[in-house]
Tab-separated table of N, CA and C in Angstrom:
chain	number	residue	atom	x	y	z
A	117	UNK	N	0.821	-1.191	0.000
A	117	UNK	CA	0.000	0.000	0.000
A	117	UNK	C	0.868	1.260	0.000
A	118	UNK	N	1.905	1.272	0.843
A	118	UNK	CA	2.799	2.422	0.901
A	118	UNK	C	3.494	2.646	-0.435
A	119	UNK	N	3.882	1.582	-1.077
A	119	UNK	CA	4.533	1.674	-2.382
A	119	UNK	C	3.586	2.282	-3.407
A	120	UNK	N	2.330	1.898	-3.395
A	120	UNK	CA	1.333	2.424	-4.310
A	120	UNK	C	1.125	3.929	-4.086
A	121	UNK	N	1.068	4.366	-2.834
A	121	UNK	CA	0.910	5.788	-2.520
A	121	UNK	C	2.145	6.563	-2.991
A	122	UNK	N	3.327	6.036	-2.744
A	122	UNK	CA	4.566	6.694	-3.156
A	122	UNK	C	4.629	6.838	-4.675
A	123	UNK	N	4.276	5.792	-5.393
A	123	UNK	CA	4.300	5.835	-6.862
A	123	UNK	C	3.269	6.836	-7.385
A	124	UNK	N	2.088	6.880	-6.788
A	124	UNK	CA	1.065	7.822	-7.260
A	124	UNK	C	1.492	9.273	-7.005
A	125	UNK	N	2.136	9.539	-5.880
A	125	UNK	CA	2.646	10.894	-5.611
A	125	UNK	C	3.720	11.251	-6.632
A	126	UNK	N	4.604	10.321	-6.911
A	126	UNK	CA	5.657	10.543	-7.898
A	126	UNK	C	5.066	10.817	-9.279
A	127	UNK	N	4.049	10.070	-9.679
A	127	UNK	CA	3.393	10.263	-10.974
A	127	UNK	C	2.711	11.627	-11.043
A	128	UNK	N	2.061	12.054	-9.962
A	128	UNK	CA	1.402	13.364	-9.953
A	128	UNK	C	2.413	14.501	-10.068
A	129	UNK	N	3.510	14.430	-9.314
A	129	UNK	CA	4.538	15.473	-9.375
A	129	UNK	C	5.168	15.512	-10.765
A	130	UNK	N	5.457	14.365	-11.326
A	130	UNK	CA	6.025	14.293	-12.672
A	130	UNK	C	5.060	14.868	-13.699
A	131	UNK	N	3.791	14.569	-13.575
A	131	UNK	CA	2.781	15.105	-14.495
A	131	UNK	C	2.709	16.616	-14.440
A	132	UNK	N	2.742	17.163	-13.235
A	132	UNK	CA	2.691	18.626	-13.078
A	132	UNK	C	3.923	19.270	-13.714
A	133	UNK	N	5.092	18.682	-13.483
A	133	UNK	CA	6.327	19.221	-14.056
A	133	UNK	C	6.270	19.166	-15.579
A	134	UNK	N	5.825	18.055	-16.133
A	134	UNK	CA	5.772	17.911	-17.593
A	134	UNK	C	4.751	18.850	-18.230
A	135	UNK	N	3.646	19.097	-17.559
A	135	UNK	CA	2.633	20.009	-18.096
A	135	UNK	C	3.155	21.445	-18.111
A	136	UNK	N	3.916	21.847	-17.090
A	136	UNK	CA	4.410	23.216	-16.988
A	136	UNK	C	5.733	23.455	-17.705
A	137	UNK	N	6.389	22.407	-18.178
A	137	UNK	CA	7.700	22.566	-18.798
A	137	UNK	C	7.688	23.453	-20.043
A	138	UNK	N	6.744	23.306	-20.997
A	138	UNK	CA	6.776	24.185	-22.182
A	138	UNK	C	6.673	25.669	-21.832
A	139	UNK	N	5.838	26.025	-20.870
A	139	UNK	CA	5.702	27.417	-20.451
A	139	UNK	C	7.000	27.913	-19.813
A	140	UNK	N	7.574	27.093	-18.965
A	140	UNK	CA	8.841	27.437	-18.319
A	140	UNK	C	9.942	27.605	-19.357
A	141	UNK	N	10.002	26.689	-20.295
A	141	UNK	CA	11.012	26.746	-21.358
A	141	UNK	C	10.856	28.008	-22.196
A	142	UNK	N	9.621	28.373	-22.508
A	142	UNK	CA	9.350	29.574	-23.295
A	142	UNK	C	9.795	30.831	-22.546
A	143	UNK	N	9.532	30.892	-21.246
A	143	UNK	CA	9.946	32.049	-20.441
A	143	UNK	C	11.462	32.163	-20.388
A	144	UNK	N	12.140	31.053	-20.211
A	144	UNK	CA	13.601	31.060	-20.150
A	144	UNK	C	14.184	31.499	-21.492
A	145	UNK	N	13.636	30.981	-22.592
A	145	UNK	CA	14.127	31.360	-23.921
A	145	UNK	C	13.923	32.854	-24.169
A	146	UNK	N	12.783	33.404	-23.747
A	146	UNK	CA	12.511	34.826	-23.933
A	146	UNK	C	13.441	35.677	-23.068
A	147	UNK	N	13.684	35.246	-21.836
A	147	UNK	CA	14.635	35.957	-20.977
A	147	UNK	C	16.030	35.956	-21.598
A	148	UNK	N	16.444	34.813	-22.132
A	148	UNK	CA	17.754	34.725	-22.795
A	148	UNK	C	17.822	35.668	-23.997
A	149	UNK	N	16.746	35.722	-24.787
A	149	UNK	CA	16.704	36.614	-25.943
A	149	UNK	C	16.805	38.070	-25.502
A	150	UNK	N	16.076	38.456	-24.464
A	150	UNK	CA	16.137	39.827	-23.961
A	150	UNK	C	17.564	40.173	-23.528
A	151	UNK	N	18.233	39.244	-22.868
A	151	UNK	CA	19.610	39.483	-22.445
A	151	UNK	C	20.553	39.562	-23.645
A	152	UNK	N	20.313	38.745	-24.675
A	152	UNK	CA	21.141	38.806	-25.888
A	152	UNK	C	21.005	40.157	-26.580
A	153	UNK	N	19.778	40.662	-26.689
A	153	UNK	CA	19.564	41.962	-27.327
A	153	UNK	C	20.232	43.067	-26.507
A	154	UNK	N	20.044	43.039	-25.189
A	154	UNK	CA	20.675	44.035	-24.316
A	154	UNK	C	22.200	43.955	-24.418
A	155	UNK	N	22.728	42.747	-24.500
A	155	UNK	CA	24.172	42.568	-24.626
A	155	UNK	C	24.676	43.085	-25.971
A	156	UNK	N	23.921	42.878	-27.036
A	156	UNK	CA	24.314	43.398	-28.355
A	156	UNK	C	24.333	44.928	-28.341
A	157	UNK	N	23.352	45.543	-27.674
A	157	UNK	CA	23.338	47.003	-27.564
A	157	UNK	C	24.520	47.477	-26.723
A	158	UNK	N	24.791	46.779	-25.629
A	158	UNK	CA	25.937	47.135	-24.773
A	158	UNK	C	27.250	46.977	-25.555
A	159	UNK	N	27.365	45.931	-26.346
A	159	UNK	CA	28.558	45.719	-27.175
A	159	UNK	C	28.732	46.881	-28.160
A	160	UNK	N	27.630	47.317	-28.751
A	160	UNK	CA	27.666	48.455	-29.665
A	160	UNK	C	28.135	49.709	-28.925
A	161	UNK	N	27.659	49.877	-27.698
A	161	UNK	CA	28.072	51.015	-26.878
A	161	UNK	C	29.581	50.970	-26.620
A	162	UNK	N	30.086	49.815	-26.240
A	162	UNK	CA	31.510	49.674	-25.945
A	162	UNK	C	32.341	49.951	-27.194
A	163	UNK	N	31.943	49.388	-28.333
A	163	UNK	CA	32.694	49.612	-29.565
A	163	UNK	C	32.587	51.058	-30.034
A	164	UNK	N	31.452	51.713	-29.776
A	164	UNK	CA	31.301	53.113	-30.154
A	164	UNK	C	32.163	54.033	-29.317
A	165	UNK	N	32.288	53.718	-28.033
A	165	UNK	CA	33.062	54.552	-27.120
A	165	UNK	C	34.557	54.266	-27.251
A	166	UNK	N	34.918	53.026	-27.458
A	166	UNK	CA	36.328	52.639	-27.495
A	166	UNK	C	36.768	52.223	-28.889
A	167	UNK	N	36.176	52.820	-29.903
A	167	UNK	CA	36.501	52.405	-31.268
A	167	UNK	C	37.870	52.911	-31.685
A	168	UNK	N	38.449	52.186	-32.624
A	168	UNK	CA	39.720	52.639	-33.173
A	168	UNK	C	39.442	53.483	-34.412
A	169	UNK	N	40.466	54.147	-34.882
A	169	UNK	CA	40.311	55.009	-36.050
A	169	UNK	C	39.848	54.199	-37.260
A	170	UNK	N	39.080	54.855	-38.116
A	170	UNK	CA	38.595	54.195	-39.329
A	170	UNK	C	39.776	53.728	-40.163
A	171	UNK	N	40.762	54.591	-40.352
A	171	UNK	CA	42.036	54.229	-40.991
A	171	UNK	C	43.143	54.868	-40.168
A	172	UNK	N	44.293	54.254	-40.146
A	172	UNK	CA	45.396	54.736	-39.315
A	172	UNK	C	45.722	56.191	-39.629
A	173	UNK	N	45.757	57.028	-38.583
A	173	UNK	CA	46.108	58.431	-38.728
A	173	UNK	C	44.985	59.337	-39.206
A	174	UNK	N	43.783	58.800	-39.406
A	174	UNK	CA	42.684	59.609	-39.949
A	174	UNK	C	41.999	60.476	-38.893
A	175	UNK	N	42.163	60.148	-37.630
A	175	UNK	CA	41.473	60.829	-36.521
A	175	UNK	C	39.955	60.783	-36.675
A	176	UNK	N	39.461	59.815	-37.417
A	176	UNK	CA	38.022	59.609	-37.570
A	176	UNK	C	37.656	58.349	-36.801
A	177	UNK	N	36.789	58.523	-35.801
A	177	UNK	CA	36.348	57.409	-34.981
A	177	UNK	C	34.881	57.169	-35.291
A	178	UNK	N	34.559	56.098	-35.988
A	178	UNK	CA	33.177	55.904	-36.451
A	178	UNK	C	32.184	55.664	-35.318
A	179	UNK	N	31.009	56.233	-35.506
A	179	UNK	CA	29.896	56.032	-34.591
A	179	UNK	C	29.332	54.642	-34.836
A	180	UNK	N	28.991	53.947	-33.761
A	180	UNK	CA	28.381	52.617	-33.867
A	180	UNK	C	26.925	52.720	-33.472
A	181	UNK	N	26.099	51.818	-34.013
A	181	UNK	CA	24.692	51.877	-33.691
A	181	UNK	C	23.973	50.550	-33.796
A	182	UNK	N	22.744	50.541	-33.281
A	182	UNK	CA	21.825	49.406	-33.387
A	182	UNK	C	20.537	49.937	-33.999
A	183	UNK	N	20.002	49.208	-34.948
A	183	UNK	CA	18.816	49.639	-35.699
A	183	UNK	C	17.710	48.597	-35.526
A	184	UNK	N	16.519	49.071	-35.145
A	184	UNK	CA	15.350	48.214	-34.966
A	184	UNK	C	14.242	48.713	-35.885
A	185	UNK	N	13.629	47.794	-36.609
A	185	UNK	CA	12.573	48.119	-37.568
A	185	UNK	C	11.336	47.302	-37.205
A	186	UNK	N	10.227	47.985	-36.924
A	186	UNK	CA	8.981	47.305	-36.544
A	186	UNK	C	8.490	46.364	-37.636
A	187	UNK	N	8.759	46.710	-38.912
A	187	UNK	CA	8.305	45.873	-40.023
A	187	UNK	C	9.181	44.647	-40.236
A	188	UNK	N	10.390	44.660	-39.705
A	188	UNK	CA	11.259	43.486	-39.755
A	188	UNK	C	11.457	43.034	-38.311
A	189	UNK	N	10.384	42.467	-37.765
A	189	UNK	CA	10.324	42.230	-36.319
A	189	UNK	C	11.010	40.946	-35.855
A	190	UNK	N	11.700	40.252	-36.743
A	190	UNK	CA	12.429	39.058	-36.315
A	190	UNK	C	13.939	39.232	-36.482
A	191	UNK	N	14.386	40.477	-36.617
A	191	UNK	CA	15.822	40.739	-36.705
A	191	UNK	C	16.100	42.190	-36.341
A	192	UNK	N	17.359	42.468	-36.058
A	192	UNK	CA	17.827	43.839	-35.868
A	192	UNK	C	19.261	43.907	-36.353
A	193	UNK	N	19.760	45.126	-36.538
A	193	UNK	CA	21.033	45.338	-37.211
A	193	UNK	C	21.983	46.136	-36.328
A	194	UNK	N	23.256	45.761	-36.337
A	194	UNK	CA	24.325	46.576	-35.765
A	194	UNK	C	25.058	47.217	-36.931
A	195	UNK	N	25.401	48.501	-36.795
A	195	UNK	CA	25.980	49.206	-37.932
A	195	UNK	C	27.029	50.229	-37.516
A	196	UNK	N	27.806	50.686	-38.515
A	196	UNK	CA	28.743	51.790	-38.370
A	196	UNK	C	28.122	52.959	-39.099
A	197	UNK	N	27.952	54.082	-38.404
A	197	UNK	CA	27.300	55.257	-38.991
A	197	UNK	C	28.313	56.043	-39.822
A	198	UNK	N	28.497	55.618	-41.053
A	198	UNK	CA	29.500	56.199	-41.943
A	198	UNK	C	29.217	57.673	-42.228
A	199	UNK	N	27.960	58.037	-42.462
A	199	UNK	CA	27.627	59.416	-42.823
A	199	UNK	C	27.279	60.296	-41.613
A	200	UNK	N	27.465	59.799	-40.402
A	200	UNK	CA	27.277	60.565	-39.157
A	200	UNK	C	25.918	61.255	-39.041
A	201	UNK	N	24.843	60.560	-39.411
A	201	UNK	CA	23.508	61.155	-39.297
A	201	UNK	C	22.665	60.498	-38.201
A	202	UNK	N	23.290	59.628	-37.383
A	202	UNK	CA	22.616	58.913	-36.293
A	202	UNK	C	21.486	58.024	-36.778
A	203	UNK	N	21.584	57.530	-38.026
A	203	UNK	CA	20.579	56.627	-38.589
A	203	UNK	C	21.284	55.540	-39.395
A	204	UNK	N	20.642	54.402	-39.451
A	204	UNK	CA	21.144	53.305	-40.275
A	204	UNK	C	20.919	53.653	-41.737
A	205	UNK	N	21.976	53.564	-42.526
A	205	UNK	CA	21.903	53.974	-43.924
A	205	UNK	C	21.891	52.845	-44.926
A	206	UNK	N	21.639	51.625	-44.496
A	206	UNK	CA	21.553	50.518	-45.442
A	206	UNK	C	22.772	49.612	-45.417
A	207	UNK	N	22.856	48.708	-46.390
A	207	UNK	CA	23.902	47.677	-46.403
A	207	UNK	C	25.340	48.194	-46.345
A	208	UNK	N	25.588	49.407	-46.817
A	208	UNK	CA	26.961	49.935	-46.783
A	208	UNK	C	27.428	50.197	-45.350
A	209	UNK	N	26.503	50.305	-44.392
A	209	UNK	CA	26.847	50.553	-42.992
A	209	UNK	C	26.699	49.311	-42.113
A	210	UNK	N	26.243	48.231	-42.679
A	210	UNK	CA	25.950	47.009	-41.929
A	210	UNK	C	27.205	46.359	-41.360
A	211	UNK	N	27.150	46.018	-40.076
A	211	UNK	CA	28.190	45.213	-39.440
A	211	UNK	C	27.680	43.785	-39.269
A	212	UNK	N	26.485	43.672	-38.669
A	212	UNK	CA	25.952	42.343	-38.366
A	212	UNK	C	24.431	42.407	-38.251
A	213	UNK	N	23.778	41.366	-38.717
A	213	UNK	CA	22.331	41.221	-38.556
A	213	UNK	C	22.074	40.108	-37.554
A	214	UNK	N	21.288	40.403	-36.537
A	214	UNK	CA	20.890	39.402	-35.550
A	214	UNK	C	19.492	38.913	-35.895
A	215	UNK	N	19.338	37.612	-36.034
A	215	UNK	CA	18.025	37.027	-36.286
A	215	UNK	C	17.452	36.491	-34.988
A	216	UNK	N	16.196	36.802	-34.741
A	216	UNK	CA	15.501	36.362	-33.544
A	216	UNK	C	14.884	34.994	-33.832
A	217	UNK	N	15.165	34.035	-32.984
A	217	UNK	CA	14.777	32.646	-33.204
A	217	UNK	C	13.536	32.244	-32.403
A	218	UNK	N	13.107	31.015	-32.609
A	218	UNK	CA	12.043	30.342	-31.859
A	218	UNK	C	10.693	31.067	-31.934
A	219	UNK	N	10.432	31.710	-33.056
A	219	UNK	CA	9.173	32.413	-33.322
A	219	UNK	C	8.915	33.573	-32.356
A	220	UNK	N	9.930	34.002	-31.620
A	220	UNK	CA	9.831	35.228	-30.827
A	220	UNK	C	9.931	36.398	-31.794
A	221	UNK	N	9.430	37.556	-31.402
A	221	UNK	CA	9.450	38.701	-32.301
A	221	UNK	C	9.397	40.009	-31.517
A	222	UNK	N	9.764	41.094	-32.188
A	222	UNK	CA	9.661	42.432	-31.613
A	222	UNK	C	8.221	42.883	-31.827
A	223	UNK	N	7.474	43.032	-30.742
A	223	UNK	CA	6.056	43.372	-30.857
A	223	UNK	C	5.799	44.872	-30.783
A	224	UNK	N	6.700	45.627	-30.139
A	224	UNK	CA	6.483	47.057	-30.021
A	224	UNK	C	7.806	47.773	-29.779
A	225	UNK	N	7.916	48.953	-30.375
A	225	UNK	CA	9.049	49.839	-30.140
A	225	UNK	C	8.452	51.175	-29.714
A	226	UNK	N	8.846	51.644	-28.536
A	226	UNK	CA	8.285	52.892	-28.002
A	226	UNK	C	9.392	53.908	-27.733
A	227	UNK	N	9.083	55.164	-28.001
A	227	UNK	CA	9.965	56.258	-27.643
A	227	UNK	C	9.278	57.124	-26.603
A	228	UNK	N	10.048	57.660	-25.679
A	228	UNK	CA	9.516	58.511	-24.610
A	228	UNK	C	10.278	59.829	-24.635
A	229	UNK	N	9.558	60.921	-24.873
A	229	UNK	CA	10.183	62.243	-24.957
A	229	UNK	C	10.739	62.680	-23.612
A	230	UNK	N	10.020	62.377	-22.533
A	230	UNK	CA	10.472	62.684	-21.175
A	230	UNK	C	10.210	61.446	-20.312
A	231	UNK	N	10.847	61.356	-19.163
A	231	UNK	CA	10.615	60.184	-18.306
A	231	UNK	C	9.161	59.982	-17.904
A	232	UNK	N	8.371	61.057	-17.877
A	232	UNK	CA	6.977	60.919	-17.454
A	232	UNK	C	5.992	60.885	-18.622
A	233	UNK	N	6.482	60.896	-19.848
A	233	UNK	CA	5.576	60.914	-20.996
A	233	UNK	C	5.069	59.516	-21.339
A	234	UNK	N	4.070	59.469	-22.212
A	234	UNK	CA	3.507	58.199	-22.664
A	234	UNK	C	4.289	57.668	-23.859
A	235	UNK	N	4.070	56.401	-24.150
A	235	UNK	CA	4.730	55.724	-25.257
A	235	UNK	C	4.324	56.346	-26.594
A	236	UNK	N	5.318	56.633	-27.411
A	236	UNK	CA	5.083	56.999	-28.807
A	236	UNK	C	5.481	55.785	-29.627
A	237	UNK	N	4.524	55.056	-30.231
A	237	UNK	CA	4.877	53.875	-31.024
A	237	UNK	C	5.746	54.278	-32.220
A	238	UNK	N	6.886	53.607	-32.368
A	238	UNK	CA	7.839	53.943	-33.415
A	238	UNK	C	7.866	52.878	-34.505
A	239	UNK	N	8.130	53.316	-35.738
A	239	UNK	CA	8.349	52.391	-36.847
A	239	UNK	C	9.805	51.945	-36.865
A	240	UNK	N	10.719	52.895	-36.605
A	240	UNK	CA	12.155	52.626	-36.618
A	240	UNK	C	12.796	53.224	-35.372
A	241	UNK	N	13.831	52.564	-34.877
A	241	UNK	CA	14.593	53.072	-33.740
A	241	UNK	C	16.067	52.880	-34.036
A	242	UNK	N	16.830	53.959	-33.916
A	242	UNK	CA	18.281	53.898	-34.077
A	242	UNK	C	18.924	54.384	-32.787
A	243	UNK	N	19.822	53.573	-32.252
A	243	UNK	CA	20.599	53.919	-31.059
A	243	UNK	C	22.044	54.042	-31.520
A	244	UNK	N	22.625	55.229	-31.420
A	244	UNK	CA	24.005	55.401	-31.874
A	244	UNK	C	24.882	55.897	-30.736
A	245	UNK	N	26.119	55.411	-30.734
A	245	UNK	CA	27.096	55.737	-29.700
A	245	UNK	C	28.326	56.337	-30.372
A	246	UNK	N	28.650	57.570	-29.984
A	246	UNK	CA	29.778	58.285	-30.572
A	246	UNK	C	30.840	58.516	-29.517
A	247	UNK	N	32.068	58.222	-29.871
A	247	UNK	CA	33.190	58.415	-28.977
A	247	UNK	C	33.319	59.874	-28.613
A	248	UNK	N	33.569	60.255	-27.401
A	248	UNK	CA	33.863	59.488	-26.197
A	248	UNK	C	32.652	59.309	-25.287
A	249	UNK	N	31.443	59.650	-25.742
A	249	UNK	CA	30.254	59.623	-24.887
A	249	UNK	C	29.616	58.238	-24.814
A	250	UNK	N	29.352	57.722	-23.610
A	250	UNK	CA	28.649	56.440	-23.493
A	250	UNK	C	27.135	56.583	-23.642
A	251	UNK	N	26.661	57.839	-23.771
A	251	UNK	CA	25.225	58.068	-23.919
A	251	UNK	C	24.831	57.920	-25.385
A	252	UNK	N	23.736	57.218	-25.642
A	252	UNK	CA	23.320	57.057	-27.039
A	252	UNK	C	22.474	58.234	-27.519
A	253	UNK	N	22.462	58.415	-28.826
A	253	UNK	CA	21.445	59.250	-29.446
A	253	UNK	C	20.293	58.296	-29.713
A	254	UNK	N	19.140	58.552	-29.121
A	254	UNK	CA	17.961	57.690	-29.270
A	254	UNK	C	17.051	58.372	-30.292
A	255	UNK	N	17.133	57.912	-31.534
A	255	UNK	CA	16.396	58.536	-32.629
A	255	UNK	C	15.289	57.577	-33.071
A	256	UNK	N	14.060	58.056	-32.982
A	256	UNK	CA	12.918	57.250	-33.400
A	256	UNK	C	12.212	57.897	-34.574
A	257	UNK	N	11.619	57.059	-35.419
A	257	UNK	CA	10.884	57.578	-36.571
A	257	UNK	C	9.500	56.962	-36.643
A	258	UNK	N	8.547	57.817	-36.961
A	258	UNK	CA	7.179	57.402	-37.248
A	258	UNK	C	6.876	57.970	-38.621
A	259	UNK	N	6.677	57.082	-39.590
A	259	UNK	CA	6.498	57.547	-40.960
A	259	UNK	C	7.751	58.263	-41.419
A	260	UNK	N	7.604	59.531	-41.806
A	260	UNK	CA	8.762	60.307	-42.257
A	260	UNK	C	9.282	61.267	-41.202
A	261	UNK	N	8.564	61.409	-40.087
A	261	UNK	CA	9.033	62.334	-39.045
A	261	UNK	C	9.899	61.585	-38.037
A	262	UNK	N	10.949	62.255	-37.604
A	262	UNK	CA	11.851	61.646	-36.625
A	262	UNK	C	12.072	62.611	-35.470
A	263	UNK	N	12.466	62.035	-34.329
A	263	UNK	CA	12.691	62.841	-33.132
A	263	UNK	C	13.707	62.156	-32.234
A	264	UNK	N	14.347	62.951	-31.391
A	264	UNK	CA	15.222	62.426	-30.343
A	264	UNK	C	14.362	62.128	-29.122
A	265	UNK	N	14.635	61.031	-28.459
A	265	UNK	CA	13.856	60.618	-27.302
A	265	UNK	C	14.734	60.510	-26.070
A	266	UNK	N	14.099	60.667	-24.916
A	266	UNK	CA	14.781	60.539	-23.642
A	266	UNK	C	15.168	59.080	-23.391
A	267	UNK	N	14.268	58.174	-23.736
A	267	UNK	CA	14.573	56.746	-23.660
A	267	UNK	C	13.612	55.980	-24.557
A	268	UNK	N	13.932	54.714	-24.767
A	268	UNK	CA	13.111	53.876	-25.641
A	268	UNK	C	12.959	52.495	-25.022
A	269	UNK	N	11.876	51.826	-25.377
A	269	UNK	CA	11.684	50.431	-24.976
A	269	UNK	C	11.454	49.582	-26.209
A	270	UNK	N	12.007	48.396	-26.175
A	270	UNK	CA	11.792	47.401	-27.219
A	270	UNK	C	11.110	46.226	-26.532
A	271	UNK	N	9.904	45.909	-26.971
A	271	UNK	CA	9.153	44.802	-26.375
A	271	UNK	C	9.288	43.589	-27.268
A	272	UNK	N	9.758	42.496	-26.678
A	272	UNK	CA	9.817	41.227	-27.406
A	272	UNK	C	8.766	40.304	-26.822
A	273	UNK	N	8.159	39.510	-27.688
A	273	UNK	CA	7.050	38.650	-27.279
A	273	UNK	C	7.279	37.242	-27.814
A	274	UNK	N	6.896	36.262	-27.000
A	274	UNK	CA	6.995	34.856	-27.402
A	274	UNK	C	5.693	34.440	-28.080
A	275	UNK	N	5.692	33.296	-28.768
A	275	UNK	CA	4.450	32.806	-29.377
A	275	UNK	C	3.349	32.550	-28.349
A	276	UNK	N	3.716	32.343	-27.092
A	276	UNK	CA	2.730	32.106	-26.034
A	276	UNK	C	2.200	33.409	-25.437
A	277	UNK	N	2.668	34.558	-25.947
A	277	UNK	CA	2.174	35.846	-25.480
A	277	UNK	C	2.934	36.438	-24.303
A	278	UNK	N	4.014	35.830	-23.891
A	278	UNK	CA	4.832	36.352	-22.793
A	278	UNK	C	5.722	37.460	-23.353
A	279	UNK	N	5.845	38.574	-22.621
A	279	UNK	CA	6.622	39.718	-23.111
A	279	UNK	C	7.712	40.128	-22.134
A	280	UNK	N	8.776	40.708	-22.687
A	280	UNK	CA	9.849	41.331	-21.920
A	280	UNK	C	10.177	42.656	-22.591
A	281	UNK	N	10.556	43.638	-21.784
A	281	UNK	CA	10.939	44.950	-22.298
A	281	UNK	C	12.427	45.175	-22.098
A	282	UNK	N	13.077	45.689	-23.139
A	282	UNK	CA	14.451	46.149	-23.029
A	282	UNK	C	14.367	47.671	-23.045
A	283	UNK	N	14.869	48.308	-21.999
A	283	UNK	CA	14.784	49.763	-21.859
A	283	UNK	C	16.172	50.343	-22.060
A	284	UNK	N	16.269	51.349	-22.950
A	284	UNK	CA	17.527	52.024	-23.227
A	284	UNK	C	17.345	53.498	-22.915
A	285	UNK	N	18.031	53.979	-21.886
A	285	UNK	CA	17.926	55.383	-21.486
A	285	UNK	C	18.992	56.194	-22.204
A	286	UNK	N	18.750	57.492	-22.321
A	286	UNK	CA	19.698	58.376	-22.996
A	286	UNK	C	20.973	58.602	-22.182
A	287	UNK	N	21.016	58.126	-20.930
A	287	UNK	CA	22.237	58.228	-20.146
A	287	UNK	C	23.134	56.999	-20.307
A	288	UNK	N	22.719	56.056	-21.164
A	288	UNK	CA	23.534	54.889	-21.456
A	288	UNK	C	23.140	53.633	-20.707
A	289	UNK	N	22.197	53.716	-19.807
A	289	UNK	CA	21.781	52.531	-19.055
A	289	UNK	C	20.871	51.665	-19.912
A	290	UNK	N	21.006	50.357	-19.724
A	290	UNK	CA	20.177	49.384	-20.441
A	290	UNK	C	19.638	48.416	-19.390
A	291	UNK	N	18.335	48.176	-19.423
A	291	UNK	CA	17.714	47.293	-18.436
A	291	UNK	C	16.687	46.393	-19.105
A	292	UNK	N	16.391	45.291	-18.438
A	292	UNK	CA	15.377	44.353	-18.898
A	292	UNK	C	14.274	44.314	-17.851
A	293	UNK	N	13.033	44.471	-18.301
A	293	UNK	CA	11.896	44.442	-17.369
A	293	UNK	C	10.927	43.368	-17.791
């Protein structure tokens, strides 16, 4: 009898763990993705602040940036701002494209004019870091109009509807919420 009770308890605990595993796995994968995106932005910041000259003796230190496009919500781009306009200028400025895996996607990009303002939904977001400042230029675009923002959030969502926010402040701080 004791053996039967022990086995039934073991089966119930195992069943509960197996039922909750996909949700747990999805949350962990989304957390990892949020950290990867934050790390890529931080890497861009480090390379922008500590970059070497474009060519030896040129005294030109290229601005580095990260570009997010709401319409291409399963990838983002790291770039060198060759024309110094704080915007991604296409393949000639491309360093690396990051593809978002496991059917996760960027669901929303928001810009905030002031810390107390409401979200302005953005079509495009460019974060650029120019030597020697660790603070990014947070440039957001809606249609054809663009503006500088105090900070921005990038919301990533899993297929199960779980979301995480990556927050980038104009003082250089990056956080995951």
